[in-house]
Short mmCIF file of C-alpha atoms in Angstrom, two decimals:
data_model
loop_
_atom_site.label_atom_id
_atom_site.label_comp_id
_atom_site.label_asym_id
_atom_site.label_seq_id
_atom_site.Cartn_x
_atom_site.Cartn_y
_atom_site.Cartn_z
CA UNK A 1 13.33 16.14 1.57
CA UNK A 2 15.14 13.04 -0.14
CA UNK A 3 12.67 9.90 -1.63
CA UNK A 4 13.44 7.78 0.92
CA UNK A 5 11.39 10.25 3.06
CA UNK A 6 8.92 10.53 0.33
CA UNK A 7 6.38 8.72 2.21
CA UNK A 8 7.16 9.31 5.77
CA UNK A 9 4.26 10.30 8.07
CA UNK A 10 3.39 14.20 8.58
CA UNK A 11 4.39 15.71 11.57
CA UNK A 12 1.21 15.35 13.71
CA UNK A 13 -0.27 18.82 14.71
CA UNK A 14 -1.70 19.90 18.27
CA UNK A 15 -5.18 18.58 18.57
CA UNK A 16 -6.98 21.38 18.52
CA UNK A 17 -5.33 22.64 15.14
CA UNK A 18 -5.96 19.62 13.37
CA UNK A 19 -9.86 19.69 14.67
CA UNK A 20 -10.25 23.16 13.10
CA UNK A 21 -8.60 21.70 10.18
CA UNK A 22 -11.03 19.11 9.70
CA UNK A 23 -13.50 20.62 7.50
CA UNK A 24 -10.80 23.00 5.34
CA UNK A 25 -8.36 20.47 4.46
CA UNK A 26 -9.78 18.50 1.00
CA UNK A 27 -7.19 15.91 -0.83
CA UNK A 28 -4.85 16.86 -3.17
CA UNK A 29 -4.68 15.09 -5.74
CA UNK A 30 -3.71 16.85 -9.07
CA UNK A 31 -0.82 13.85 -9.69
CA UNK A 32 -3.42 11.57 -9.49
CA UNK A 33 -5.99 13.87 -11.43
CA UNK A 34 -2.60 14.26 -14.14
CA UNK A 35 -2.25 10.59 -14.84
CA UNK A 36 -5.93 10.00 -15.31
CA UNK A 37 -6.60 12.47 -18.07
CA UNK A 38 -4.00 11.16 -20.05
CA UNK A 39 -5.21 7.90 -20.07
CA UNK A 40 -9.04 9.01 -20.53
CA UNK A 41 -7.58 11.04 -23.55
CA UNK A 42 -6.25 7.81 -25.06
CA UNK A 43 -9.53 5.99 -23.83
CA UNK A 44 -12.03 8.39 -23.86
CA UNK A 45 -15.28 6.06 -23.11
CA UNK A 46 -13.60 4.44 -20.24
CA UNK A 47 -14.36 6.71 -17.60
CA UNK A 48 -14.57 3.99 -15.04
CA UNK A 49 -11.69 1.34 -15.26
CA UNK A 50 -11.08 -1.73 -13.51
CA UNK A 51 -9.08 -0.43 -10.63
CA UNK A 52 -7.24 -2.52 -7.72
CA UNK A 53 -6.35 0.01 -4.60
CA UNK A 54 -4.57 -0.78 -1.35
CA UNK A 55 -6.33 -1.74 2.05
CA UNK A 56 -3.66 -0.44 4.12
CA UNK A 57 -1.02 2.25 2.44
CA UNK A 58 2.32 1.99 2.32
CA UNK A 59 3.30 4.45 5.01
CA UNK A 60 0.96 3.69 7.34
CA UNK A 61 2.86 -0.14 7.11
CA UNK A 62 0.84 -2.20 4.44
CA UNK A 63 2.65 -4.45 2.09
CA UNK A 64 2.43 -2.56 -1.02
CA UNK A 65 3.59 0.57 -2.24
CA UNK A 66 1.71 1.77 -4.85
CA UNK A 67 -2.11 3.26 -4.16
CA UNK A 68 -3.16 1.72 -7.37
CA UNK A 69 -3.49 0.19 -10.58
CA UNK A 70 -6.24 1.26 -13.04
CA UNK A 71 -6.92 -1.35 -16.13
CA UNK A 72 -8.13 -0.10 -19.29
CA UNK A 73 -9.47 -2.26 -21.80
CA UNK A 74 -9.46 -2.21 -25.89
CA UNK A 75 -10.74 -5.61 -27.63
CA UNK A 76 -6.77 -7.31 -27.74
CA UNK A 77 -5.02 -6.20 -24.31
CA UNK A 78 -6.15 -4.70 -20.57
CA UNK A 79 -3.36 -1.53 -20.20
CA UNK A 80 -2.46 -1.43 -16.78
CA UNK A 81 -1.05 1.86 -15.46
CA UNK A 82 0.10 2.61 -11.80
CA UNK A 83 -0.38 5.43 -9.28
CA UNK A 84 2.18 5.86 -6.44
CA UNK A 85 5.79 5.91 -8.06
CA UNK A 86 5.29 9.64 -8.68
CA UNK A 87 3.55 11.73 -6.69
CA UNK A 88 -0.02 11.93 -6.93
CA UNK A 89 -1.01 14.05 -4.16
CA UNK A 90 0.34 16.55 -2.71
CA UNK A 91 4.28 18.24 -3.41
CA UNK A 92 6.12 16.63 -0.81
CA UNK A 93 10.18 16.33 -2.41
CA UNK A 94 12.53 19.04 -2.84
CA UNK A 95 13.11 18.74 -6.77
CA UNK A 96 10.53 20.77 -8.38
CA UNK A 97 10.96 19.45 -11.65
CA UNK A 98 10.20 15.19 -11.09
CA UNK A 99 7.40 14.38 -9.29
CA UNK A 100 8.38 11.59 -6.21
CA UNK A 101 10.46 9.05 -8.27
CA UNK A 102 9.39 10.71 -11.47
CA UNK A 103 8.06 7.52 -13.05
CA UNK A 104 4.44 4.84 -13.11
CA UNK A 105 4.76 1.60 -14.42
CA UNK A 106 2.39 0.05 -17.32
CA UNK A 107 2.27 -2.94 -19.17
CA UNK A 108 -0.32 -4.46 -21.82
CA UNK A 109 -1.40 -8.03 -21.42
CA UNK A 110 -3.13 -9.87 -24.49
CA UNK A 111 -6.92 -10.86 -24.04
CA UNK A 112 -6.74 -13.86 -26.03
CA UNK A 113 -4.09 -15.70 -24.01
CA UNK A 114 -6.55 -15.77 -20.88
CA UNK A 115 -9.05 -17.90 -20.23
CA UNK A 116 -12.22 -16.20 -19.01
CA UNK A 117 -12.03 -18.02 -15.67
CA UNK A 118 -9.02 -16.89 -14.80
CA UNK A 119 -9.52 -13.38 -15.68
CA UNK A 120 -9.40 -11.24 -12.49
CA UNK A 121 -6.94 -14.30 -10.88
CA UNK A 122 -4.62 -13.10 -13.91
CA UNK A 123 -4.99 -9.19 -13.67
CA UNK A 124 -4.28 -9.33 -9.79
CA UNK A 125 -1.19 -11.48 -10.69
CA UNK A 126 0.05 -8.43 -12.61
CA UNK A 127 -0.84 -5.94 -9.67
CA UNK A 128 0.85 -8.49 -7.90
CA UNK A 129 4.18 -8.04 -10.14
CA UNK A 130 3.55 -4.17 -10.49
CA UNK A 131 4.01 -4.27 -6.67
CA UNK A 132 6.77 -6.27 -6.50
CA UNK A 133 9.22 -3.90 -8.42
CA UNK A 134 8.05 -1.00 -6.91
CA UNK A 135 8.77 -2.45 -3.45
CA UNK A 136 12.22 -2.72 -4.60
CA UNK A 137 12.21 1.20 -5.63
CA UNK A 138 10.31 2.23 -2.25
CA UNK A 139 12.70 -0.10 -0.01
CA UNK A 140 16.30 0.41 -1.98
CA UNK A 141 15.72 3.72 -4.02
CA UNK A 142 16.28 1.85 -7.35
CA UNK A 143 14.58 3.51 -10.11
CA UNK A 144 13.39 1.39 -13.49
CA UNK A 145 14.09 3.33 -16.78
CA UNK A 146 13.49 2.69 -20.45
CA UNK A 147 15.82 0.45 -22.01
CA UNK A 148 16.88 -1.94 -19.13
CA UNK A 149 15.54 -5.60 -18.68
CA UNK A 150 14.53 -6.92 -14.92
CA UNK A 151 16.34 -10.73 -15.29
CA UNK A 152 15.75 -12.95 -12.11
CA UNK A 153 17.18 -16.02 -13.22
CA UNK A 154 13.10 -17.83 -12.35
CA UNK A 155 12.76 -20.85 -14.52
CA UNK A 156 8.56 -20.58 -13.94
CA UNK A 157 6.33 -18.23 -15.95
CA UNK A 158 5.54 -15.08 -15.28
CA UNK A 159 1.68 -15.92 -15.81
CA UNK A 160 -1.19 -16.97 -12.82
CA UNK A 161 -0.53 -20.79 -13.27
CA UNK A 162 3.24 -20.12 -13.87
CA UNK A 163 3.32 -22.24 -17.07
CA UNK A 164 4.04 -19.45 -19.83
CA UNK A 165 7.63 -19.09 -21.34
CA UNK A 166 7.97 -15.54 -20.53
CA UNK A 167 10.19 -15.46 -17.19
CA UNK A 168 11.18 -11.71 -17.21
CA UNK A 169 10.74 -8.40 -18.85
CA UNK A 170 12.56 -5.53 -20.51
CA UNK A 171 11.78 -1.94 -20.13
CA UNK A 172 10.68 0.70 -22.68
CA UNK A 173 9.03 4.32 -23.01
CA UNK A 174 5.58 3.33 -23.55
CA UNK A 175 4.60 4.55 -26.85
CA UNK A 176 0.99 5.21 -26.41
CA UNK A 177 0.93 7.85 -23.21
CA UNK A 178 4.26 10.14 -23.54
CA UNK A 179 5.66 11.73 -20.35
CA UNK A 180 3.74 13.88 -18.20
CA UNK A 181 4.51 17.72 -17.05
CA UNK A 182 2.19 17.67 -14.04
CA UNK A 183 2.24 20.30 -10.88
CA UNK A 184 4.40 17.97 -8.98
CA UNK A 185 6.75 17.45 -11.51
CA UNK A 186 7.59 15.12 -14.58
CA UNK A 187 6.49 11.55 -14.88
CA UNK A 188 7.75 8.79 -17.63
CA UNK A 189 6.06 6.13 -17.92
CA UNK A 190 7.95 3.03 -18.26
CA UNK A 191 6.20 0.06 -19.63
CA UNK A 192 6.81 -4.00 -18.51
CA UNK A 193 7.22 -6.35 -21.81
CA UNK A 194 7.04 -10.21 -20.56
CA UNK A 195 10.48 -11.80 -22.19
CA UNK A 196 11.44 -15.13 -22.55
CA UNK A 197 15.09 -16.72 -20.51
CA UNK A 198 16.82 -17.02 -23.83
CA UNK A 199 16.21 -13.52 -24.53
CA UNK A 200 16.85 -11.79 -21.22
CA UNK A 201 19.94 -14.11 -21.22
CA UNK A 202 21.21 -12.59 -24.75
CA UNK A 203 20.51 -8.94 -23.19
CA UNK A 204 22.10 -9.85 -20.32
CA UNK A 205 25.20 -11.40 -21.90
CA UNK A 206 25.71 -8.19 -23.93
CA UNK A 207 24.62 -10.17 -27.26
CA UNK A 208 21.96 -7.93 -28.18
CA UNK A 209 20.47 -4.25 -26.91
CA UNK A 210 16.92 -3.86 -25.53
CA UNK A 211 16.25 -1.55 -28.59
CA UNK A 212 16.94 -4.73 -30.95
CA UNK A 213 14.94 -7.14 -28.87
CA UNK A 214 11.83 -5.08 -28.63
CA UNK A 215 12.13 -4.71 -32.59
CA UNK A 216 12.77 -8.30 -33.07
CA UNK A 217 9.27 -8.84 -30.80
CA UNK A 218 7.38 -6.45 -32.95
CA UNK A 219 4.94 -5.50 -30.38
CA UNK A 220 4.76 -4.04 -27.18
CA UNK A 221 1.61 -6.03 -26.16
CA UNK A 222 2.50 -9.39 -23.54
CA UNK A 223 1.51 -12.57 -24.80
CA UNK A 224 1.61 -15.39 -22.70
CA UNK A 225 1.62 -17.83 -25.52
CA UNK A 226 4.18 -16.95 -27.54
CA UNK A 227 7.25 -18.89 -27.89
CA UNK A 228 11.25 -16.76 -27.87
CA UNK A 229 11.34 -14.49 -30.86
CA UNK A 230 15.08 -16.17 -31.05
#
Protein backbone atom coordinates (compact mmCIF):
# COMPACT_ATOMS: atom_id res chain seq x y z
CA UNK A 1 0.00 0.00 0.00
CA UNK A 2 1.73 3.47 -0.87
CA UNK A 3 1.16 6.69 1.86
CA UNK A 4 -1.04 8.33 -0.16
CA UNK A 5 -3.37 5.37 0.68
CA UNK A 6 -2.22 5.48 4.19
CA UNK A 7 -5.42 6.74 5.38
CA UNK A 8 -7.95 5.53 2.98
CA UNK A 9 -11.12 3.95 4.40
CA UNK A 10 -11.22 -0.02 5.08
CA UNK A 11 -12.97 -2.03 2.81
CA UNK A 12 -16.42 -2.27 4.50
CA UNK A 13 -17.31 -5.95 5.45
CA UNK A 14 -20.82 -7.78 4.98
CA UNK A 15 -23.05 -6.74 7.80
CA UNK A 16 -23.34 -9.58 9.52
CA UNK A 17 -19.41 -10.07 9.80
CA UNK A 18 -18.82 -6.80 11.09
CA UNK A 19 -21.83 -7.35 13.84
CA UNK A 20 -20.01 -10.47 15.11
CA UNK A 21 -17.00 -8.38 15.05
CA UNK A 22 -18.30 -5.89 17.28
CA UNK A 23 -17.36 -7.09 20.58
CA UNK A 24 -13.72 -8.85 19.41
CA UNK A 25 -12.28 -6.06 17.61
CA UNK A 26 -10.43 -3.55 20.46
CA UNK A 27 -8.11 -0.50 19.00
CA UNK A 28 -4.79 -0.85 18.16
CA UNK A 29 -2.87 1.40 19.20
CA UNK A 30 0.78 0.37 20.08
CA UNK A 31 2.14 3.59 17.74
CA UNK A 32 0.24 5.64 19.79
CA UNK A 33 1.07 3.61 23.09
CA UNK A 34 5.12 3.94 21.50
CA UNK A 35 5.16 7.70 21.37
CA UNK A 36 3.64 8.15 24.78
CA UNK A 37 6.13 6.23 26.83
CA UNK A 38 8.83 8.04 25.49
CA UNK A 39 7.61 11.17 26.40
CA UNK A 40 6.33 9.95 30.01
CA UNK A 41 10.01 8.63 30.32
CA UNK A 42 11.31 12.16 29.77
CA UNK A 43 8.31 13.51 31.92
CA UNK A 44 7.57 11.03 34.22
CA UNK A 45 4.87 12.97 36.57
CA UNK A 46 2.95 14.11 33.62
CA UNK A 47 0.78 11.33 33.08
CA UNK A 48 -2.03 13.48 31.87
CA UNK A 49 -0.94 16.29 29.36
CA UNK A 50 -2.72 18.99 27.83
CA UNK A 51 -3.94 17.28 24.72
CA UNK A 52 -5.91 18.88 21.60
CA UNK A 53 -7.62 15.85 19.40
CA UNK A 54 -9.65 16.10 16.22
CA UNK A 55 -13.59 16.28 16.02
CA UNK A 56 -13.78 14.77 12.74
CA UNK A 57 -10.53 12.61 11.40
CA UNK A 58 -8.83 13.07 8.55
CA UNK A 59 -10.15 10.20 6.48
CA UNK A 60 -13.43 10.37 7.33
CA UNK A 61 -13.05 14.28 5.62
CA UNK A 62 -12.19 16.69 8.60
CA UNK A 63 -9.74 19.45 8.08
CA UNK A 64 -6.84 18.19 9.90
CA UNK A 65 -4.62 15.42 9.63
CA UNK A 66 -3.10 14.64 12.60
CA UNK A 67 -5.27 12.83 15.64
CA UNK A 68 -3.37 14.90 18.07
CA UNK A 69 -1.10 16.99 19.88
CA UNK A 70 -0.17 16.25 23.53
CA UNK A 71 1.61 19.37 25.52
CA UNK A 72 3.94 18.68 28.20
CA UNK A 73 4.99 21.20 30.50
CA UNK A 74 8.47 21.94 32.51
CA UNK A 75 8.65 25.54 34.32
CA UNK A 76 10.37 27.45 30.85
CA UNK A 77 8.54 25.81 27.69
CA UNK A 78 5.10 23.55 26.89
CA UNK A 79 6.78 20.54 24.44
CA UNK A 80 4.34 19.84 21.96
CA UNK A 81 4.57 16.44 20.24
CA UNK A 82 2.17 15.06 17.47
CA UNK A 83 0.35 11.79 16.78
CA UNK A 84 -0.72 10.97 13.17
CA UNK A 85 2.44 11.44 10.83
CA UNK A 86 3.46 7.88 11.74
CA UNK A 87 1.32 5.35 12.37
CA UNK A 88 -0.18 4.99 15.59
CA UNK A 89 -2.61 2.32 15.18
CA UNK A 90 -2.68 -0.33 13.41
CA UNK A 91 0.17 -1.62 10.41
CA UNK A 92 -1.44 -0.43 7.46
CA UNK A 93 1.86 0.40 4.71
CA UNK A 94 3.91 -2.04 3.00
CA UNK A 95 7.47 -0.95 4.42
CA UNK A 96 7.97 -2.77 7.55
CA UNK A 97 10.70 -0.82 8.73
CA UNK A 98 9.01 3.19 8.92
CA UNK A 99 5.95 3.47 10.43
CA UNK A 100 3.27 5.67 7.92
CA UNK A 101 5.54 8.68 7.02
CA UNK A 102 8.06 7.61 9.61
CA UNK A 103 8.11 10.96 11.39
CA UNK A 104 5.85 13.38 14.44
CA UNK A 105 6.49 16.83 14.67
CA UNK A 106 7.48 18.77 18.08
CA UNK A 107 8.40 22.05 18.97
CA UNK A 108 9.07 23.90 22.45
CA UNK A 109 7.50 27.26 23.03
CA UNK A 110 8.90 29.55 25.97
CA UNK A 111 6.46 30.21 28.99
CA UNK A 112 7.64 33.55 29.68
CA UNK A 113 6.87 35.11 26.30
CA UNK A 114 3.00 34.43 26.89
CA UNK A 115 0.79 36.24 28.64
CA UNK A 116 -1.46 34.17 30.87
CA UNK A 117 -4.56 35.31 28.98
CA UNK A 118 -3.60 34.21 25.99
CA UNK A 119 -2.41 30.92 27.01
CA UNK A 120 -4.63 28.21 25.43
CA UNK A 121 -5.39 31.04 22.36
CA UNK A 122 -1.45 30.58 21.90
CA UNK A 123 -1.07 26.69 22.28
CA UNK A 124 -4.03 26.12 19.74
CA UNK A 125 -2.17 28.58 17.40
CA UNK A 126 0.67 26.03 17.41
CA UNK A 127 -1.77 22.97 16.85
CA UNK A 128 -2.95 25.22 14.39
CA UNK A 129 0.68 25.41 12.63
CA UNK A 130 1.43 21.65 13.51
CA UNK A 131 -1.60 21.04 11.23
CA UNK A 132 -0.78 23.13 8.66
CA UNK A 133 2.52 21.32 7.59
CA UNK A 134 1.23 18.13 7.99
CA UNK A 135 -1.64 18.92 5.59
CA UNK A 136 0.98 19.60 3.14
CA UNK A 137 2.62 15.96 3.85
CA UNK A 138 -0.98 14.19 3.88
CA UNK A 139 -2.16 16.18 0.59
CA UNK A 140 1.39 16.27 -1.55
CA UNK A 141 3.48 13.38 0.11
CA UNK A 142 6.21 15.89 1.19
CA UNK A 143 8.04 14.70 4.10
CA UNK A 144 9.91 17.35 6.70
CA UNK A 145 13.42 16.13 7.81
CA UNK A 146 16.11 17.43 10.11
CA UNK A 147 18.14 20.06 8.76
CA UNK A 148 15.75 21.91 6.31
CA UNK A 149 14.00 25.33 7.08
CA UNK A 150 10.05 25.85 6.04
CA UNK A 151 10.50 29.75 4.48
CA UNK A 152 7.09 31.27 3.32
CA UNK A 153 8.12 34.58 2.49
CA UNK A 154 5.03 35.95 5.52
CA UNK A 155 6.11 39.30 6.75
CA UNK A 156 3.60 38.68 10.13
CA UNK A 157 4.67 36.64 13.16
CA UNK A 158 4.33 33.38 13.65
CA UNK A 159 2.71 34.08 17.23
CA UNK A 160 -1.44 34.37 18.20
CA UNK A 161 -1.48 38.23 17.68
CA UNK A 162 1.01 37.91 14.73
CA UNK A 163 3.35 40.60 16.14
CA UNK A 164 6.59 38.45 17.00
CA UNK A 165 9.72 38.60 14.65
CA UNK A 166 9.89 34.99 14.11
CA UNK A 167 8.16 34.39 10.54
CA UNK A 168 9.40 30.78 9.86
CA UNK A 169 11.23 27.83 11.21
CA UNK A 170 14.09 25.45 10.57
CA UNK A 171 14.09 21.80 11.22
CA UNK A 172 16.23 19.65 13.56
CA UNK A 173 16.41 16.07 15.32
CA UNK A 174 14.98 16.94 18.54
CA UNK A 175 17.53 16.33 21.07
CA UNK A 176 15.51 15.39 24.02
CA UNK A 177 13.28 12.18 22.61
CA UNK A 178 15.65 10.19 19.99
CA UNK A 179 13.95 8.10 17.27
CA UNK A 180 11.60 5.47 17.98
CA UNK A 181 11.76 1.53 16.92
CA UNK A 182 8.05 0.86 17.45
CA UNK A 183 5.92 -2.31 15.96
CA UNK A 184 4.91 -0.28 13.05
CA UNK A 185 8.11 0.86 12.23
CA UNK A 186 10.67 3.79 12.91
CA UNK A 187 9.68 7.27 13.85
CA UNK A 188 12.09 10.58 13.98
CA UNK A 189 10.99 13.14 15.47
CA UNK A 190 11.59 16.35 13.85
CA UNK A 191 11.31 19.42 15.91
CA UNK A 192 9.87 23.23 14.66
CA UNK A 193 12.41 26.19 15.81
CA UNK A 194 10.50 29.72 15.18
CA UNK A 195 13.26 31.78 12.93
CA UNK A 196 13.39 35.18 12.12
CA UNK A 197 13.14 36.55 7.86
CA UNK A 198 16.74 37.59 7.99
CA UNK A 199 17.73 34.26 9.03
CA UNK A 200 15.57 31.96 6.91
CA UNK A 201 16.64 34.42 4.12
CA UNK A 202 20.56 33.68 4.83
CA UNK A 203 19.60 29.77 4.83
CA UNK A 204 17.78 30.19 2.00
CA UNK A 205 20.34 32.19 0.01
CA UNK A 206 22.94 29.48 0.71
CA UNK A 207 24.84 31.99 3.22
CA UNK A 208 24.75 29.82 6.08
CA UNK A 209 23.66 25.88 6.92
CA UNK A 210 20.83 25.03 9.34
CA UNK A 211 23.54 23.32 11.54
CA UNK A 212 25.26 26.93 11.95
CA UNK A 213 22.04 28.77 12.56
CA UNK A 214 20.71 26.52 15.24
CA UNK A 215 24.29 26.94 16.94
CA UNK A 216 24.31 30.59 16.46
CA UNK A 217 20.55 30.48 18.36
CA UNK A 218 21.92 28.44 21.17
CA UNK A 219 18.72 26.88 22.06
CA UNK A 220 16.20 24.81 20.70
CA UNK A 221 13.40 26.39 22.85
CA UNK A 222 10.96 29.23 20.63
CA UNK A 223 10.91 32.52 21.97
CA UNK A 224 8.63 34.89 20.72
CA UNK A 225 10.55 37.82 21.99
CA UNK A 226 13.70 37.50 20.80
CA UNK A 227 15.12 39.65 18.22
CA UNK A 228 17.49 37.79 14.83
CA UNK A 229 20.51 36.15 16.33
CA UNK A 230 22.18 38.05 13.11
Amino acid sequence: MGLFDKFRKKEEKPQEEADEMIELEKPECSGWDAITAAFEELYPDQKNPKHYGVLVPWELGGDDPLTGISIYETAEYYHFVTYGLSEIFEKETDDPEISGYGMEFTFKLKRSCIAPEDEDGELRCVCGILQKVARITFSNGELFRAYEYIYTGQTTGIDLHQKSDLTGFILIADKDVKSLSTPNGKVDFVEFIGCTNDELLAVKNKEMTVPELYSKLGSDITDYDRTSAL
